[in-house]
PDB file of C-alpha atoms in Angstrom:
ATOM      1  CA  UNK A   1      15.693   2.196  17.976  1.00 55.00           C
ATOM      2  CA  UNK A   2      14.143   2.417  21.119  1.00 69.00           C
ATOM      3  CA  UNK A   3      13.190  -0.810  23.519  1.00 76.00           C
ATOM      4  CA  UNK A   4      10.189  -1.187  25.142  1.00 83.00           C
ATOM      5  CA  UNK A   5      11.254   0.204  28.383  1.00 88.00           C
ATOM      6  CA  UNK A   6      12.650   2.858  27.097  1.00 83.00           C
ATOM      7  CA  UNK A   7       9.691   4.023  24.765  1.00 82.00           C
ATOM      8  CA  UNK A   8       7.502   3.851  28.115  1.00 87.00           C
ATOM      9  CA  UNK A   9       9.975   6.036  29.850  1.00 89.00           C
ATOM     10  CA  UNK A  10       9.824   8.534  27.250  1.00 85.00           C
ATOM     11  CA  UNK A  11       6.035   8.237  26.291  1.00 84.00           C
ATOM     12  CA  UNK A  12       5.828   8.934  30.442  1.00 90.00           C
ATOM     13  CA  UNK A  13       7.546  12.380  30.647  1.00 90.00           C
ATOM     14  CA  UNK A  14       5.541  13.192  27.697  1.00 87.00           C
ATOM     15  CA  UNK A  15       7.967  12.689  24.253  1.00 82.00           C
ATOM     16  CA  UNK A  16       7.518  11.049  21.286  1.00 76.00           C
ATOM     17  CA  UNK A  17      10.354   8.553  19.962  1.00 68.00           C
ATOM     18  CA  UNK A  18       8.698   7.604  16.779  1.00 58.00           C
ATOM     19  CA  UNK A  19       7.957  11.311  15.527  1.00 49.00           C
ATOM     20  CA  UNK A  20      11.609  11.948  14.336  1.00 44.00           C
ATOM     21  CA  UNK A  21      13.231   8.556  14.147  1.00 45.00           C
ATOM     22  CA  UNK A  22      10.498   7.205  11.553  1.00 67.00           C
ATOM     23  CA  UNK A  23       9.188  10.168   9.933  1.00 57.00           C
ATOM     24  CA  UNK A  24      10.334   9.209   6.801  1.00 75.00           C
ATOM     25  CA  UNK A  25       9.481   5.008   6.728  1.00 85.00           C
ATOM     26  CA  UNK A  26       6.818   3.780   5.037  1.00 89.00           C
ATOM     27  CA  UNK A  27       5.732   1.364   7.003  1.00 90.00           C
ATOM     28  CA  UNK A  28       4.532   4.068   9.206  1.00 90.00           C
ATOM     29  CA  UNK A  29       1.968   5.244   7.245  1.00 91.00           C
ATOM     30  CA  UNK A  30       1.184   1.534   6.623  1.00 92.00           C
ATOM     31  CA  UNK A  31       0.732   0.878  10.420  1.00 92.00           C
ATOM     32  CA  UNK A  32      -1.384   4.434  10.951  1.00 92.00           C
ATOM     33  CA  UNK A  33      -3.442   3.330   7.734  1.00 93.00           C
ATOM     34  CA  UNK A  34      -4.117  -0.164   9.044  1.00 93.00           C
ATOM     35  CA  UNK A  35      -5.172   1.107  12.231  1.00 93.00           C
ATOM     36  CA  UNK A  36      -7.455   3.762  10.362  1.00 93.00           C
ATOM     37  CA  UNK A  37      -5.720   6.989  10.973  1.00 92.00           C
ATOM     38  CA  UNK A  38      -3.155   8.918   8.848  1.00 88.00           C
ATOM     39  CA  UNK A  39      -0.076  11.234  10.433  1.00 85.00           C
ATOM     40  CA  UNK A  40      -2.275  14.340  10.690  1.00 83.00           C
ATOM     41  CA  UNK A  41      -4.889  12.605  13.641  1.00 84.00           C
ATOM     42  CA  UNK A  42      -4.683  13.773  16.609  1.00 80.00           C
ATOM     43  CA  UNK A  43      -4.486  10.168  18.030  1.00 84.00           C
ATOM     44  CA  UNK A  44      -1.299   9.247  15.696  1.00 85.00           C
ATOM     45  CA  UNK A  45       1.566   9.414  18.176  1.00 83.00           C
ATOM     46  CA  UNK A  46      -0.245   7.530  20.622  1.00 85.00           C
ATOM     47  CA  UNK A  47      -0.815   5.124  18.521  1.00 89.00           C
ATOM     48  CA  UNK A  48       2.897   5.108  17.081  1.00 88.00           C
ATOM     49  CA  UNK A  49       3.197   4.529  20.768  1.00 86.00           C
ATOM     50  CA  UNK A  50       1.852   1.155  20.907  1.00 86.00           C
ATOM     51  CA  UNK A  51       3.330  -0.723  17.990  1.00 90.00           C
ATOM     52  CA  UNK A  52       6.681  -2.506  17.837  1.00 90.00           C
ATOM     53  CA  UNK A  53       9.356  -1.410  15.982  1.00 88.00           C
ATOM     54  CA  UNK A  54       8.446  -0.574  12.021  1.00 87.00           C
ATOM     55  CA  UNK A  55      12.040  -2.653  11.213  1.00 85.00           C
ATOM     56  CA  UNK A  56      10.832  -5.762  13.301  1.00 89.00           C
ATOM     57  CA  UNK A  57       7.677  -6.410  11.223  1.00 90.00           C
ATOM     58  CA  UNK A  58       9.880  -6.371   8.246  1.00 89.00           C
ATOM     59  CA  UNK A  59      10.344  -9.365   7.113  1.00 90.00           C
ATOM     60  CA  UNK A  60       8.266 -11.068  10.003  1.00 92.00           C
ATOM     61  CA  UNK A  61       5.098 -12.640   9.347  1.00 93.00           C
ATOM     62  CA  UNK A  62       4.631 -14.062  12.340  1.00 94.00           C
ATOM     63  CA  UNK A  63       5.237 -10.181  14.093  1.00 92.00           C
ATOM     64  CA  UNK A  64       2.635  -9.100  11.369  1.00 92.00           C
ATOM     65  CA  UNK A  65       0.163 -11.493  12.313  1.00 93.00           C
ATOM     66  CA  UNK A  66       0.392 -11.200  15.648  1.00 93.00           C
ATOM     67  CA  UNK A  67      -0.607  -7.116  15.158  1.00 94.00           C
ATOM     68  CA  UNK A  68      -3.622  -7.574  13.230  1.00 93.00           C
ATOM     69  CA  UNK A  69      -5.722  -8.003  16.329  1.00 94.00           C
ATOM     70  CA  UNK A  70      -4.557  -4.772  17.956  1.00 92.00           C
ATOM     71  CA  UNK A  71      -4.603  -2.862  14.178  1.00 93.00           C
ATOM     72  CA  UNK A  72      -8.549  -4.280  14.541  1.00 92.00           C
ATOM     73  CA  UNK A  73      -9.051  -2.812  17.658  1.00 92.00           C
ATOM     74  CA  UNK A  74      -7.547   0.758  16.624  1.00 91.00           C
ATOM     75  CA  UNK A  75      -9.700   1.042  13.461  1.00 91.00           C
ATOM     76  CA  UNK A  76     -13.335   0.248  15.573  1.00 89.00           C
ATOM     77  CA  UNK A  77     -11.944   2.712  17.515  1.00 81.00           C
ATOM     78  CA  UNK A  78     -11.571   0.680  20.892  1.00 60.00           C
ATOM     79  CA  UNK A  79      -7.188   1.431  22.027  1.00 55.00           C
TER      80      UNK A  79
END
């Protein structure tokens, strides 16, 4: 997976990381349904964008917790 630099590198020249390396993981369309959007908003890569790792909140509560206040944010619509 990518690291954070690297994800802002890429989300800079305009690509996507999360769009092929987690299409298929759950916990993707957990995150985009938490943060009230599904895969087909326009806002869902962006917002791919901003979360850690899918694998890292696995079997982290602490990591889980800690996202709940952005998740919040995302779903009154406020990035």
């Amino acid at each position: 997976m990518w690291d954070p630099f690297q994800r802002e590198v890429l989300a800079e020249l305009g690509l996507v990381p999360h769009a092929l390396a987690l299409a298929d993981d759950p916990m993707v369309d957990a995150l985009l349904r938490a943060a009230g959007r599904d895969r087909a908003a326009a806002d869902a890569a962006v917002v791919l964008r901003g979360m850690p790792d899918p694998a890292s909140l696995r079997g982290n509560p602490s990591a889980k917790r800690a996202l709940w206040p952005r998740l919040r944010r995302l779903r009154r619509g406020r990035a």
